[in-house]
Coordinates of C-alpha atoms in Angstrom, one line a residue:
Chain Q
M1 CA -7.6 75.3 61.9
Q2 CA -10.2 76.7 59.7
V3 CA -10.3 80.1 58.3
T4 CA -13.7 81.7 58.5
S5 CA -14.4 85.1 57.2
S6 CA -17.7 87.0 57.3
V7 CA -16.2 89.6 54.9
R8 CA -15.0 87.6 52.0
E9 CA -17.3 85.7 49.6
P10 CA -16.4 82.0 49.2
L11 CA -14.3 81.2 46.3
I12 CA -16.0 77.8 45.7
T13 CA -19.7 77.7 46.1
G14 CA -22.0 74.5 46.2
G15 CA -20.4 73.0 49.3
K16 CA -17.8 71.1 47.1
T17 CA -15.7 68.3 48.6
L18 CA -12.2 67.2 47.2
K19 CA -13.9 64.3 45.4
D20 CA -16.3 66.8 43.9
V21 CA -13.4 68.8 42.5
T22 CA -11.9 65.8 40.8
H23 CA -15.2 64.7 39.5
D24 CA -16.4 68.0 38.2
V25 CA -13.2 68.8 36.4
S26 CA -12.3 65.3 35.2
R27 CA -15.8 64.8 33.8
Q28 CA -15.4 66.5 30.6
V29 CA -12.1 65.0 29.8
E30 CA -13.5 61.5 30.4
G31 CA -16.9 61.9 28.9
K32 CA -17.9 61.8 25.2
P33 CA -17.6 65.3 23.5
T34 CA -20.8 67.3 23.7
L35 CA -22.7 68.4 20.6
G36 CA -22.0 72.0 21.4
W37 CA -18.1 71.2 21.4
I38 CA -18.3 69.3 18.2
L39 CA -20.1 72.2 16.5
G40 CA -17.8 74.7 18.0
L41 CA -14.8 72.6 16.7
L42 CA -16.3 72.4 13.2
V43 CA -16.8 76.1 13.1
A44 CA -13.3 76.8 14.3
V45 CA -11.6 74.2 12.0
G46 CA -13.9 75.6 9.1
T47 CA -12.6 79.3 9.8
L48 CA -9.1 77.8 10.0
L49 CA -9.3 76.3 6.5
L50 CA -11.1 79.2 5.0
G51 CA -8.3 81.5 6.4
S52 CA -5.6 79.1 5.3
L53 CA -6.6 80.0 1.6
A54 CA -5.5 83.5 2.3
L55 CA -2.4 82.5 4.1
V56 CA -1.3 80.2 1.2
A57 CA -2.0 83.0 -1.2
T58 CA 0.1 85.3 0.9
L59 CA 2.9 82.8 1.2
W60 CA 2.7 82.0 -2.5
E61 CA 2.4 85.4 -4.0
G62 CA 4.1 87.4 -1.3
I63 CA 2.8 90.3 0.7
G64 CA 1.6 92.2 -2.2
M65 CA -1.5 90.3 -1.7
W66 CA -2.2 92.6 1.3
G67 CA -3.4 96.2 1.1
L68 CA 0.0 97.7 2.1
N69 CA 1.4 100.5 0.0
K70 CA 4.7 102.4 0.0
T71 CA 3.4 104.8 2.7
I72 CA 1.7 102.2 4.9
G73 CA 4.2 99.4 5.3
W74 CA 2.6 97.9 8.4
A75 CA -1.2 97.7 8.8
W76 CA -3.4 94.6 9.8
D77 CA -0.3 92.3 10.1
I78 CA 1.2 94.3 13.0
T79 CA -2.2 95.4 14.4
N80 CA -3.1 91.7 14.7
F81 CA 0.4 90.8 16.1
V82 CA 0.1 93.3 18.8
W83 CA -3.4 92.5 19.5
W84 CA -2.8 88.8 19.9
V85 CA 0.3 89.4 22.1
G86 CA -1.7 91.8 24.3
I87 CA -4.4 89.2 24.8
G88 CA -1.8 86.7 25.9
H89 CA -0.7 89.0 28.9
A90 CA -3.7 88.3 31.1
G91 CA -2.8 84.7 31.4
T92 CA 0.7 85.4 32.8
L93 CA -0.8 88.2 35.0
I94 CA -3.3 85.8 36.5
S95 CA -0.9 82.9 37.0
A96 CA 2.2 84.7 38.0
V97 CA 1.5 88.2 39.4
L98 CA -1.6 87.0 41.2
L99 CA 0.5 84.1 42.7
L100 CA 3.0 86.6 44.0
F101 CA 0.2 88.7 45.6
R102 CA -1.3 85.4 47.0
Q103 CA -4.5 86.0 45.4
K104 CA -6.4 82.7 45.8
W105 CA -9.2 83.6 43.3
R106 CA -6.5 83.0 40.5
M107 CA -6.6 79.3 41.1
A108 CA -9.9 78.5 39.3
I109 CA -9.0 80.5 36.2
N110 CA -5.2 80.1 35.9
R111 CA -5.1 77.0 33.8
A112 CA -7.5 78.3 30.9
A113 CA -6.1 81.7 31.1
E114 CA -2.4 80.3 30.6
A115 CA -3.7 78.1 27.9
M116 CA -5.1 81.3 26.2
T117 CA -1.8 83.0 26.6
I118 CA 0.0 80.2 24.8
F119 CA -2.5 80.0 22.0
A120 CA -2.6 83.8 21.6
V121 CA 1.2 84.1 21.4
I122 CA 1.2 81.3 18.8
C123 CA -1.3 83.4 16.7
A124 CA 0.7 86.6 17.4
A125 CA 4.0 85.1 16.4
M126 CA 2.7 84.2 13.0
F127 CA 2.4 87.7 11.9
P128 CA 5.9 88.9 12.3
V129 CA 7.1 85.6 10.5
I130 CA 4.7 86.0 7.5
H131 CA 5.1 89.7 7.1
M132 CA 8.7 89.2 6.3
G133 CA 7.4 88.0 3.0
R134 CA 9.9 85.1 2.6
P135 CA 9.6 83.5 5.9
W136 CA 11.7 80.4 5.0
L137 CA 14.6 82.8 5.0
G138 CA 13.4 84.3 8.3
A139 CA 15.6 82.3 10.4
Y140 CA 18.6 84.1 9.1
W141 CA 17.0 87.5 9.7
A142 CA 15.7 86.8 13.1
L143 CA 18.2 84.6 14.8
P144 CA 21.9 84.9 15.2
L145 CA 22.9 82.0 12.9
P146 CA 26.2 81.6 11.2
N147 CA 25.6 82.2 7.4
T148 CA 27.6 82.5 4.1
F149 CA 27.6 86.3 4.1
G150 CA 30.7 86.1 6.1
S151 CA 28.7 85.8 9.3
L152 CA 26.7 89.1 9.0
W153 CA 24.9 88.8 12.2
V154 CA 21.6 90.1 13.2
N155 CA 21.4 93.6 14.5
F156 CA 21.2 93.5 18.4
N157 CA 20.6 97.3 18.5
S158 CA 17.2 96.8 16.9
P159 CA 14.0 96.5 19.0
L160 CA 12.5 94.2 16.1
L161 CA 15.3 91.7 17.1
W162 CA 14.6 92.2 20.9
D163 CA 11.1 91.4 20.0
V164 CA 12.2 87.9 18.6
F165 CA 13.9 87.1 21.8
A166 CA 11.1 88.5 23.9
I167 CA 8.2 86.8 22.4
S168 CA 10.1 83.4 22.0
T169 CA 11.2 83.4 25.7
Y170 CA 7.7 84.6 26.8
F171 CA 6.3 81.7 24.8
S172 CA 8.7 79.0 26.2
V173 CA 8.5 80.1 29.8
S174 CA 4.7 80.3 29.7
L175 CA 4.5 76.8 28.2
V176 CA 6.8 75.4 31.0
F177 CA 4.8 77.2 33.7
W178 CA 1.6 75.9 32.4
Y179 CA 2.9 72.3 31.9
I180 CA 4.4 72.1 35.4
G181 CA 0.9 72.9 36.8
L182 CA -0.8 70.5 34.5
I183 CA 1.4 67.4 35.7
P184 CA -0.4 66.7 39.0
D185 CA -3.7 67.0 37.3
F186 CA -2.8 64.5 34.5
A187 CA -1.9 62.2 37.3
T188 CA -5.4 62.6 38.8
I189 CA -6.8 61.7 35.3
R190 CA -4.3 58.7 35.0
D191 CA -5.4 57.3 38.2
R192 CA -9.0 57.4 37.3
A193 CA -8.5 55.9 33.8
T194 CA -7.9 52.5 32.4
G195 CA -6.4 51.3 29.0
L196 CA -5.2 53.7 26.4
R197 CA -6.1 56.8 28.3
K198 CA -4.2 55.6 31.4
T199 CA -1.1 55.3 29.1
I200 CA -1.4 58.5 27.5
Y201 CA -2.2 60.6 30.7
G202 CA 0.5 58.3 32.5
A203 CA 3.1 59.6 30.1
L204 CA 1.8 63.3 30.3
S205 CA 1.8 63.1 34.0
F206 CA 5.6 62.3 34.0
G207 CA 5.3 59.6 36.8
W208 CA 3.8 62.1 39.3
D209 CA 3.2 60.4 42.7
G210 CA 2.1 63.3 45.0
A211 CA 5.0 62.9 47.5
A212 CA 5.5 65.6 49.9
K213 CA 9.0 66.1 48.9
T214 CA 8.0 66.6 45.2
W215 CA 5.1 69.1 46.3
S216 CA 7.6 71.0 48.3
R217 CA 10.0 71.5 45.2
Y218 CA 6.9 72.0 43.0
E219 CA 5.9 74.9 45.2
S220 CA 9.4 76.5 45.1
V221 CA 9.5 76.0 41.2
A222 CA 6.1 77.7 40.9
L223 CA 7.1 80.6 43.1
I224 CA 10.4 81.2 41.3
L225 CA 8.7 80.9 37.8
A226 CA 6.2 83.4 38.9
G227 CA 8.9 85.7 39.9
L228 CA 10.6 85.3 36.6
A229 CA 7.5 85.5 34.6
T230 CA 6.4 88.8 36.2
P231 CA 9.1 90.9 34.8
L232 CA 9.1 88.9 31.7
V233 CA 5.5 89.7 30.9
L234 CA 6.2 93.4 31.5
S235 CA 9.2 93.3 29.3
V236 CA 7.4 91.6 26.3
H237 CA 4.9 94.4 25.7
T238 CA 7.4 97.1 26.7
I239 CA 9.7 95.7 23.9
V240 CA 6.7 95.5 21.5
S241 CA 6.1 99.0 22.2
F242 CA 9.8 99.9 21.5
D243 CA 9.1 98.6 18.0
F244 CA 7.2 101.9 17.6
A245 CA 8.6 104.1 20.3
T246 CA 12.3 104.0 19.0
S247 CA 11.3 105.2 15.5
V248 CA 10.9 108.8 14.5
I249 CA 7.4 108.6 13.3
P250 CA 5.2 111.2 14.9
G251 CA 2.5 109.4 17.0
W252 CA 5.0 106.6 17.7
H253 CA 7.9 108.5 19.1
T254 CA 6.7 108.8 22.7
T255 CA 8.2 107.6 26.0
I256 CA 4.7 106.8 27.4
F257 CA 4.4 103.7 25.2
P258 CA 5.8 101.0 27.4
P259 CA 3.5 101.5 30.4
Y260 CA 0.6 102.4 28.1
F261 CA 1.1 99.2 26.1
V262 CA 1.3 97.0 29.1
A263 CA -1.9 98.4 30.7
G264 CA -3.6 98.0 27.3
A265 CA -2.4 94.4 27.1
I266 CA -3.7 93.5 30.5
F267 CA -7.0 95.3 29.6
S268 CA -7.6 93.4 26.4
G269 CA -6.2 90.1 27.9
F270 CA -8.8 90.2 30.8
A271 CA -11.6 90.9 28.3
M272 CA -10.6 87.8 26.3
V273 CA -10.4 85.7 29.5
L274 CA -13.9 86.9 30.4
T275 CA -15.1 86.0 27.0
L276 CA -13.7 82.5 27.2
M277 CA -14.6 81.8 30.8
I278 CA -18.1 82.8 30.7
I279 CA -18.6 80.3 27.9
T280 CA -16.4 77.6 29.5
R281 CA -18.1 77.7 33.0
K282 CA -21.5 77.4 31.3
V283 CA -20.7 74.6 28.9
F284 CA -18.7 72.5 31.3
K285 CA -21.0 73.4 34.3
L286 CA -18.2 74.9 36.4
E287 CA -20.2 77.9 37.9
D288 CA -19.5 76.8 41.4
Y289 CA -15.7 77.2 40.7
I290 CA -15.7 80.2 38.4
T291 CA -18.2 82.3 40.3
I292 CA -19.8 85.7 39.8
G293 CA -17.2 86.7 42.3
H294 CA -14.4 85.9 40.0
I295 CA -16.1 87.7 37.2
E296 CA -16.5 90.7 39.3
L297 CA -12.8 90.8 40.3
M298 CA -11.8 90.5 36.6
N299 CA -14.1 93.4 35.8
I300 CA -12.5 95.4 38.5
V301 CA -9.1 94.8 36.8
I302 CA -10.7 96.0 33.5
I303 CA -12.0 99.2 35.0
I304 CA -8.5 99.9 36.3
T305 CA -6.6 99.2 33.2
G306 CA -9.2 100.6 31.0
S307 CA -8.9 103.9 32.9
I308 CA -5.1 103.7 32.8
V309 CA -5.3 103.4 29.0
G310 CA -7.8 106.3 28.9
I311 CA -5.3 108.5 30.7
A312 CA -2.6 107.5 28.4
Y313 CA -4.8 108.5 25.4
I314 CA -5.3 111.9 27.0
T315 CA -1.7 112.3 28.1
E316 CA -0.5 111.6 24.6
F317 CA -2.7 114.2 23.2
F318 CA -1.6 116.7 25.9
I319 CA 2.1 116.1 25.3
A320 CA 1.7 116.5 21.5
W321 CA 0.3 119.9 22.1
Y322 CA 2.8 120.8 24.9
S323 CA 5.8 119.5 22.9
G324 CA 5.3 122.3 20.3
V325 CA 6.3 119.9 17.6
A326 CA 4.2 120.7 14.6
A327 CA 4.5 117.2 13.1
E328 CA 3.5 115.5 16.4
Q329 CA 0.6 118.0 16.8
Y330 CA -0.5 117.3 13.3
A331 CA -0.4 113.4 13.9
F332 CA -2.7 113.6 16.9
M333 CA -5.2 116.0 15.3
N334 CA -5.3 114.0 12.3
R335 CA -6.0 110.9 14.4
A336 CA -8.9 112.4 16.1
F337 CA -10.4 114.5 13.2
G338 CA -8.8 113.1 10.0
P339 CA -10.0 110.5 7.7
Y340 CA -9.5 107.9 10.4
A341 CA -11.6 109.7 13.0
W342 CA -14.1 106.8 12.8
A343 CA -11.4 104.4 14.0
Y344 CA -10.2 106.8 16.8
W345 CA -13.6 107.4 18.2
S346 CA -14.6 103.7 18.1
M347 CA -11.4 103.1 20.1
M348 CA -12.3 105.8 22.5
T349 CA -15.8 104.6 22.9
C350 CA -15.0 100.9 23.4
N351 CA -11.9 101.3 25.6
V352 CA -12.5 104.4 27.7
I353 CA -16.2 104.9 27.9
S354 CA -17.7 101.5 27.9
P355 CA -15.6 99.8 30.8
Q356 CA -16.7 102.7 32.9
L357 CA -20.1 101.0 33.1
F358 CA -18.5 98.4 35.4
W359 CA -18.4 101.0 38.2
F360 CA -22.1 99.9 38.6
K361 CA -22.2 96.7 40.6
K362 CA -25.3 95.5 38.8
I363 CA -23.4 95.6 35.5
R364 CA -20.1 94.1 36.7
T365 CA -21.9 91.2 38.3
S366 CA -24.1 90.6 35.3
I367 CA -23.0 87.8 33.0
V368 CA -24.7 89.1 29.9
A369 CA -23.4 92.6 30.4
T370 CA -19.9 91.4 31.1
F371 CA -19.8 89.1 28.1
A372 CA -21.1 91.9 25.8
L373 CA -18.6 94.5 27.2
S374 CA -15.7 92.0 27.0
I375 CA -16.1 91.7 23.3
V376 CA -16.6 95.6 23.0
V377 CA -13.1 95.9 24.8
N378 CA -11.5 93.4 22.4
I379 CA -12.9 95.3 19.5
G380 CA -11.6 98.6 21.0
M381 CA -8.2 97.3 21.6
W382 CA -7.9 96.0 18.0
F383 CA -8.8 99.5 16.9
E384 CA -6.2 101.0 19.3
R385 CA -3.4 99.2 17.6
F386 CA -4.8 100.1 14.2
V387 CA -5.1 103.8 15.0
I388 CA -1.7 103.8 16.4
I389 CA -0.1 102.0 13.4
V390 CA -2.1 103.2 10.4
T391 CA -3.0 106.8 11.4
S392 CA 0.6 107.5 12.3
L393 CA 1.9 106.2 8.9
H394 CA -0.7 107.3 6.4
R395 CA 0.1 110.9 6.4
D396 CA 3.9 111.2 6.8
Y397 CA 6.3 114.1 6.4
L398 CA 5.7 114.4 2.6
P399 CA 2.1 115.2 1.6
S400 CA 2.5 113.9 -1.9
S401 CA 2.9 110.4 -0.5
W402 CA 0.0 110.6 1.8
A403 CA -2.3 107.5 1.3
M404 CA -5.2 105.5 2.8
F405 CA -5.2 101.9 3.8
Y406 CA -7.7 99.5 2.3
P407 CA -7.5 95.8 3.5
T408 CA -7.8 93.1 0.9
L409 CA -9.4 89.7 1.2
S410 CA -5.9 88.3 2.1
D411 CA -5.6 90.7 5.1
V412 CA -9.1 89.6 6.3
G413 CA -8.4 86.0 5.5
V414 CA -5.1 85.8 7.5
Y415 CA -6.7 87.4 10.5
L416 CA -9.6 84.8 10.2
F417 CA -6.9 82.0 10.0
T418 CA -5.6 83.1 13.4
F419 CA -9.0 83.1 14.9
G420 CA -9.6 79.6 13.6
L421 CA -6.3 78.5 15.0
F422 CA -6.9 80.2 18.4
F423 CA -10.3 78.5 18.8
T424 CA -9.4 75.2 17.5
L425 CA -6.5 75.0 20.0
F426 CA -8.5 76.3 22.8
L427 CA -11.4 73.8 22.1
L428 CA -9.0 70.9 22.0
F429 CA -7.4 72.1 25.3
A430 CA -10.9 72.4 26.9
K431 CA -11.7 68.8 25.9
F432 CA -8.6 66.9 26.6
F433 CA -7.0 68.8 29.4
P434 CA -8.3 69.7 32.8
V435 CA -9.6 73.3 32.5
I436 CA -9.3 74.1 36.1
N437 CA -6.2 73.4 38.1
M438 CA -7.6 70.7 40.4
A439 CA -4.7 70.4 42.8
E440 CA -4.7 74.2 43.4
V441 CA -8.3 74.4 43.9
K442 CA -8.3 71.5 46.2
S443 CA -5.8 73.3 48.4
I444 CA -8.5 76.0 49.1
V445 CA -11.6 73.8 49.4
K446 CA -11.3 73.8 53.2
S447 CA -10.5 77.6 53.7
S448 CA -12.5 79.1 51.0
S449 CA -15.6 76.9 50.2
E450 CA -19.1 77.9 51.2
K451 CA -19.4 74.9 53.6
V452 CA -16.8 76.3 55.9
N453 CA -18.1 79.7 56.0
K454 CA -21.5 78.6 57.2
Chain R
M1 CA 13.0 42.2 56.0
E2 CA 14.0 44.0 53.0
R3 CA 13.8 47.8 53.0
D4 CA 11.6 49.8 50.8
K5 CA 9.1 46.9 50.0
N6 CA 6.5 46.5 52.7
F7 CA 4.7 49.6 53.9
V8 CA 1.9 50.4 56.4
L9 CA -0.3 53.2 55.0
G10 CA -2.3 55.6 57.2
V11 CA -4.9 57.2 55.2
F12 CA -6.0 60.7 56.2
E13 CA -9.0 62.8 55.1
D14 CA -8.1 66.2 56.3
E15 CA -4.7 68.2 55.9
D16 CA -4.8 69.6 59.4
V17 CA -5.2 66.2 61.1
L18 CA -2.5 65.0 58.7
L19 CA -0.2 67.8 60.0
E20 CA -0.6 66.9 63.6
A21 CA -0.4 63.1 62.9
V22 CA 3.0 63.7 61.2
A23 CA 4.3 65.4 64.4
K24 CA 2.9 62.7 66.6
V25 CA 4.1 59.8 64.5
R26 CA 7.6 61.3 64.3
G27 CA 7.4 62.0 68.0
S28 CA 6.7 58.3 68.8
G29 CA 9.9 57.3 67.2
V30 CA 8.4 55.9 64.0
K31 CA 10.2 57.0 60.8
I32 CA 7.9 58.1 58.0
H33 CA 8.9 57.0 54.5
E34 CA 6.9 59.7 52.6
V35 CA 3.5 61.3 52.7
Y36 CA 1.5 61.6 49.5
S37 CA -1.2 64.3 49.0
P38 CA -3.6 65.4 46.2
F39 CA -2.6 69.0 46.7
P40 CA 0.4 70.8 48.3
V41 CA -0.2 71.1 52.1
H42 CA 1.6 74.0 53.7
G43 CA 4.0 73.2 56.3
L44 CA 4.1 69.5 55.6
D45 CA 7.6 69.6 54.4
E46 CA 8.7 71.3 57.7
E47 CA 6.8 68.8 59.8
L48 CA 8.5 66.0 57.9
G49 CA 11.9 67.7 58.5
Y50 CA 12.7 68.3 54.9
K51 CA 15.2 71.0 54.3
R52 CA 14.3 73.9 52.0
S53 CA 14.6 73.1 48.4
K54 CA 17.7 74.5 46.8
L55 CA 16.0 74.9 43.4
P56 CA 16.1 78.7 43.7
I57 CA 20.0 78.5 43.7
A58 CA 19.8 76.4 40.6
A59 CA 17.5 79.1 39.1
F60 CA 20.1 81.8 40.0
L61 CA 23.1 80.0 38.7
F62 CA 21.4 79.2 35.4
G63 CA 20.3 82.8 35.2
M64 CA 23.8 84.1 35.6
L65 CA 24.8 81.8 32.9
G66 CA 22.2 83.2 30.7
T67 CA 23.4 86.6 31.4
C68 CA 27.0 85.8 30.7
L69 CA 26.2 83.9 27.6
A70 CA 24.0 86.7 26.2
L71 CA 26.5 89.5 26.8
T72 CA 29.4 87.4 25.4
M73 CA 27.3 86.5 22.2
Q74 CA 26.4 90.1 21.7
F75 CA 29.7 91.6 22.2
Y76 CA 31.4 89.0 20.1
M77 CA 29.0 89.5 17.2
M78 CA 28.6 93.2 17.3
K79 CA 32.1 94.3 18.4
I80 CA 34.6 91.6 17.5
D81 CA 33.4 89.4 14.6
W82 CA 31.6 92.0 12.3
P83 CA 31.8 95.6 13.7
M84 CA 29.1 97.6 12.1
I85 CA 28.4 101.4 12.7
I86 CA 24.6 101.7 13.0
G87 CA 23.2 105.2 13.2
G88 CA 26.7 106.6 14.0
K89 CA 26.6 104.9 17.3
D90 CA 29.2 102.7 19.0
H91 CA 28.9 99.2 17.6
A92 CA 29.0 97.9 21.3
G93 CA 26.4 99.8 23.1
L94 CA 25.7 98.1 26.3
P95 CA 22.1 99.6 26.9
N96 CA 21.0 98.2 23.6
F97 CA 22.1 94.7 24.7
I98 CA 20.2 94.8 27.9
P99 CA 16.8 93.6 26.6
V100 CA 18.3 90.5 24.8
T101 CA 20.4 89.8 28.0
F102 CA 17.3 90.0 30.3
E103 CA 15.3 87.6 28.0
L104 CA 18.1 85.0 27.8
T105 CA 18.7 85.3 31.6
V106 CA 14.9 84.5 32.3
L107 CA 15.0 81.8 29.6
L108 CA 17.9 79.9 31.2
A109 CA 16.9 80.5 34.7
A110 CA 13.4 79.0 34.1
F111 CA 14.5 76.1 31.9
G112 CA 17.6 75.3 34.1
M113 CA 15.6 75.3 37.2
V114 CA 12.7 73.2 35.7
G115 CA 15.2 70.8 34.3
V116 CA 16.9 70.4 37.7
F117 CA 13.4 69.9 39.2
M118 CA 12.5 67.2 36.7
I119 CA 15.8 65.2 37.2
T120 CA 15.8 65.5 41.1
S121 CA 12.1 64.5 41.3
N122 CA 12.4 61.8 38.7
L123 CA 9.8 63.3 36.5
K124 CA 9.9 62.0 33.0
P125 CA 7.4 60.5 30.5
W126 CA 8.5 57.1 30.8
A127 CA 8.6 57.1 34.6
Q128 CA 6.7 54.3 36.3
P129 CA 5.7 55.8 39.7
R130 CA 4.8 53.6 42.7
I131 CA 1.2 54.2 43.4
F132 CA 0.5 53.7 47.1
D133 CA -3.1 54.3 46.8
L134 CA -5.1 55.5 43.6
R135 CA -7.0 57.9 45.9
I136 CA -3.8 60.0 46.5
T137 CA -4.4 62.0 43.4
D138 CA -8.1 62.4 44.3
D139 CA -9.1 63.2 47.9
K140 CA -6.9 61.3 50.3
H141 CA -3.6 61.9 52.0
V142 CA -1.4 58.7 52.5
M143 CA 1.4 58.4 55.1
A144 CA 3.6 55.5 54.1
I145 CA 5.8 53.9 56.8
D146 CA 8.4 51.4 55.8
L147 CA 8.1 48.3 57.9
A148 CA 11.8 47.4 57.5
T149 CA 13.2 50.6 58.9
N150 CA 10.6 50.5 61.8
A151 CA 11.1 46.8 62.7
A152 CA 11.7 47.7 66.2
V153 CA 8.2 49.2 66.6
G154 CA 6.3 46.5 64.8
E155 CA 3.4 46.5 62.5
A156 CA 0.6 46.3 64.9
Q157 CA 1.8 49.1 67.0
I158 CA 2.4 51.5 64.0
G159 CA -1.2 50.7 63.1
D160 CA -2.4 51.7 66.5
I161 CA -0.3 55.0 66.4
L162 CA -1.8 55.8 63.1
K163 CA -5.4 55.1 64.3
S164 CA -4.8 57.2 67.4
C165 CA -3.6 60.1 65.3
G166 CA -6.8 60.2 63.2
A167 CA -6.0 58.0 60.2
S168 CA -9.4 56.8 58.8
E169 CA -7.9 53.6 57.4
V170 CA -4.8 51.6 58.0
N171 CA -3.8 49.5 55.1
K172 CA -0.8 47.4 54.1
K173 CA 1.0 47.6 50.8
S174 CA 3.8 45.6 49.4
F175 CA 5.8 46.2 46.2
E176 CA 7.7 43.5 44.4

């Protein structure tokens, strides 16, 4: 039984066999690191070390090192937090939601996208922890631990606490989902290796033997995990948006926030997946697995979610006017035409206008254009969070306390630190872990490769 | 002859040939020990007569446990142990407890199910798997037939059946 289709493009090009899949993916795990990888790692670790100066300064001196003032209590810290969490969402969307929809094109990209999710969530989680100022006490503020204050518990009515549970559950479940998928591929590397590598990958592969019984269970586990991860990923950014939406700050207090944040998260996440994948496929010569077709499909997701985000921006504006609430109307006019107009219009251009270029097939199938636009989208989404947070706070109810936010070196440094951390982790992953899910890709070699379609 | 020691292995290149071979081998009265594949072959578990995995039930039960624990914890802490009026609202507002309850339900369901999967499938870092053929994790499907349980059929005949079903190689493998 061979499925041939004259309509669908092959998912794997170059007439690959099962053996080729094993070879092409295991190659970079087994070979010596390339010069490009070493240079990349040096830059990433350098950024990490440079940024850690700011991190240490913040931890030592306190968050007075940042540009926050009594009007603007959240700025880069929470902007970066929401931005990184948002980026994480694409990984779960690809691995869980596309699994439920039986989208086979996910198979070549899900491994790296999930890795991106995990690393992005680590970077994100850093910000709420350090913005507490004294993070060593944070466990008592964030977790329901018995304490010496007569067991004064954490407040379960607060969205900030829901966030703690949402982010930590999201991280743990994503990690487990990712690792379950890695087990059969570690076994593949184990069976090709000798000596120390065999021992290490042997332990990592948990004694996987490829038995039909285990595969059958594995498939049920993957399906149920996907079913659990789908509402989970939607809940995470919903709860992140509650951090704002449940407060009474004009510009934050809107019911549109949950769907608007989720769409924005998927939008920025796919942009980051594209940024990483375009480099990965080139460096590791995986163009036959991550094809132009994959890039085009991801670009289509970007047009859709970008348009949803655009509609959300317009809706917010309309509802602010329609509500008749003067403070709400002022908040939005101030966003678009006040002192932060430059940030607002950067956001509008990057997130709403530029992704519309993907309506042209030439642009959405061009690697250079996709790479450039993926970075534009990431910049735009950072500005979105900055606009929502800072412009809503900087002119509050009392004009005498109006202020502007100016980032300090520590603000920039801590953000740099997370970039260093993210790319260090991603580069280590790309070298030592199979970047493509070999087992899953092998299962579609017969039905979706170029060879069969011819 | 001792059970679970000496095996005849049929090596298959193609998953569709393998699926038909499983049906034919079982039809000819030979008991299959297990089939090993580099990737999940859809329908193989049904051909081998395996029952559907009960892992979803485990996930459901662990999920319910998570729901109960989360609600108990929140009601105990907010209502019984240290009642606090926040914003003039009831200290035990159920809607406010839903997000944390949902998260803990998902967390326990996922970890519980994966834990059960690891235990039932004997997946652990120090596990020493029996490798029938190193190519199983690369590009070959291997059907293992225990000689002891099929003593009545005999080794030569099993080999013939495997060949006739499309096995590209028939090998013997013994474990200590």
